[in-house]
Amino acid sequence: MRLKSSQKGPAYKGGIGQWSWAAHRITGLGVLAFLFGHIIDTFGAGIGPEFYNETIELYKQWWFKPFEVLLIGAVLYHALNGLRIILFDFWPSLALKQKEFAYAELVLFAVGFAPVAFFMLRSAYQTSPFT
């Protein structure tokens, strides 16, 4: 943690830890929003099969694929960051290497997310009306 002295007292200057904290909250809210939507569309099955089938057809549209890619990215990042936090909870001395763990997490995220995003977006591109 980098502290900068000011007239009002120490002020936190930010860094990768702050970005990890913010991204963890944002991805958590994104996954929560998806789960809320999923509960609603599953509830639609009780309304009738036509309503449910129309909802599922919406998800099959080419323009919906990027949202699925974002969901996978959010779940992957949230899971990796959660594992990093668990490591710090069980072994507090590892928190001294917080920056290194955060960068390692970003590398693991990129390695895991890039191929998934490529293949999913490629299929969306192939089925889009713009090709």
Tab-separated table of C-alpha atoms in Angstrom, residues 10-107:
chain	number	residue	atom	x	y	z
A	10	PRO	CA	-2.442	10.001	4.509
A	11	ALA	CA	-4.106	9.450	1.136
A	12	TYR	CA	-4.104	6.144	-0.701
A	13	LYS	CA	-2.650	6.500	-4.212
A	14	GLY	CA	-4.107	3.320	-5.639
A	15	GLY	CA	-2.402	0.530	-7.511
A	16	ILE	CA	-3.145	-2.943	-8.741
A	17	GLY	CA	-4.670	-3.939	-5.409
A	18	GLN	CA	-7.290	-1.232	-5.731
A	19	TRP	CA	-8.035	-2.246	-9.326
A	20	SER	CA	-8.329	-5.904	-8.260
A	21	TRP	CA	-10.746	-4.905	-5.509
A	22	ALA	CA	-12.896	-2.866	-7.916
A	23	ALA	CA	-12.846	-5.537	-10.643
A	24	HIS	CA	-13.816	-8.209	-8.100
A	25	ARG	CA	-16.888	-6.197	-7.084
A	26	ILE	CA	-17.850	-5.338	-10.663
A	27	THR	CA	-17.522	-8.922	-11.901
A	28	GLY	CA	-19.459	-10.154	-8.875
A	29	LEU	CA	-22.301	-7.765	-9.663
A	30	GLY	CA	-22.212	-8.821	-13.318
A	31	VAL	CA	-22.523	-12.494	-12.422
A	32	LEU	CA	-25.312	-11.634	-9.975
A	33	ALA	CA	-27.169	-9.739	-12.723
A	34	PHE	CA	-26.844	-12.770	-15.015
A	35	LEU	CA	-28.173	-15.082	-12.302
A	36	PHE	CA	-31.132	-12.762	-11.764
A	37	GLY	CA	-31.893	-12.820	-15.494
A	38	HIS	CA	-31.467	-16.584	-15.585
A	39	ILE	CA	-33.973	-17.029	-12.749
A	40	ILE	CA	-36.460	-14.827	-14.613
A	41	ASP	CA	-36.102	-16.714	-17.905
A	42	THR	CA	-36.360	-20.078	-16.147
A	43	PHE	CA	-39.473	-18.794	-14.399
A	44	GLY	CA	-40.822	-18.199	-17.902
A	45	ALA	CA	-41.089	-21.961	-18.355
A	46	GLY	CA	-43.935	-21.846	-15.845
A	47	ILE	CA	-45.720	-19.223	-17.938
A	48	GLY	CA	-45.695	-21.456	-20.962
A	49	PRO	CA	-43.419	-23.213	-23.420
A	50	GLU	CA	-43.914	-20.521	-26.077
A	51	PHE	CA	-42.623	-17.782	-23.781
A	52	TYR	CA	-39.665	-19.905	-22.697
A	53	ASN	CA	-38.778	-20.865	-26.277
A	54	GLU	CA	-38.903	-17.213	-27.383
A	55	THR	CA	-36.529	-16.311	-24.564
A	56	ILE	CA	-34.116	-19.085	-25.492
A	57	GLU	CA	-34.209	-17.981	-29.136
A	58	LEU	CA	-33.116	-14.539	-27.980
A	59	TYR	CA	-29.992	-16.086	-26.453
A	60	LYS	CA	-29.179	-17.836	-29.725
A	61	GLN	CA	-28.906	-14.576	-31.671
A	62	TRP	CA	-25.455	-13.654	-33.000
A	63	TRP	CA	-25.396	-10.315	-31.134
A	64	PHE	CA	-25.890	-12.031	-27.765
A	65	LYS	CA	-22.576	-13.915	-28.012
A	66	PRO	CA	-20.413	-10.990	-26.757
A	67	PHE	CA	-22.512	-10.877	-23.587
A	68	GLU	CA	-21.838	-14.572	-23.029
A	69	VAL	CA	-18.131	-13.917	-23.539
A	70	LEU	CA	-18.267	-11.118	-20.951
A	71	LEU	CA	-20.032	-13.477	-18.553
A	72	ILE	CA	-17.316	-16.106	-18.944
A	73	GLY	CA	-14.658	-13.440	-18.426
A	74	ALA	CA	-16.419	-12.167	-15.307
A	75	VAL	CA	-16.752	-15.650	-13.818
A	76	LEU	CA	-13.126	-16.526	-14.600
A	77	TYR	CA	-11.713	-13.273	-13.190
A	78	HIS	CA	-13.935	-13.424	-10.106
A	79	ALA	CA	-12.889	-17.028	-9.439
A	80	LEU	CA	-9.162	-16.369	-9.866
A	81	ASN	CA	-9.276	-13.249	-7.715
A	82	GLY	CA	-11.273	-15.146	-5.104
A	83	LEU	CA	-8.590	-17.843	-4.990
A	84	ARG	CA	-5.948	-15.135	-4.555
A	85	ILE	CA	-7.903	-13.684	-1.631
A	86	ILE	CA	-8.301	-17.150	-0.088
A	87	LEU	CA	-4.524	-17.655	-0.280
A	88	PHE	CA	-3.998	-14.402	1.612
A	89	ASP	CA	-6.585	-15.395	4.221
A	90	PHE	CA	-4.945	-18.757	4.915
A	91	TRP	CA	-1.346	-17.569	4.570
A	92	PRO	CA	-1.215	-13.880	5.560
A	93	SER	CA	2.524	-13.675	4.867
A	94	LEU	CA	1.741	-14.110	1.152
A	95	ALA	CA	0.023	-10.708	1.208
A	96	LEU	CA	3.486	-9.158	1.171
A	97	LYS	CA	3.695	-10.390	-2.432
A	98	GLN	CA	0.221	-9.072	-3.286
A	99	LYS	CA	1.370	-7.228	-6.394
A	100	GLU	CA	3.120	-10.290	-7.832
A	101	PHE	CA	0.069	-12.461	-7.172
A	102	ALA	CA	-2.180	-9.888	-8.852
A	103	TYR	CA	-0.010	-9.859	-11.976
A	104	ALA	CA	0.128	-13.676	-11.993
A	105	GLU	CA	-3.662	-13.698	-11.743
A	106	LEU	CA	-3.912	-11.391	-14.763
A	107	VAL	CA	-1.613	-13.675	-16.762
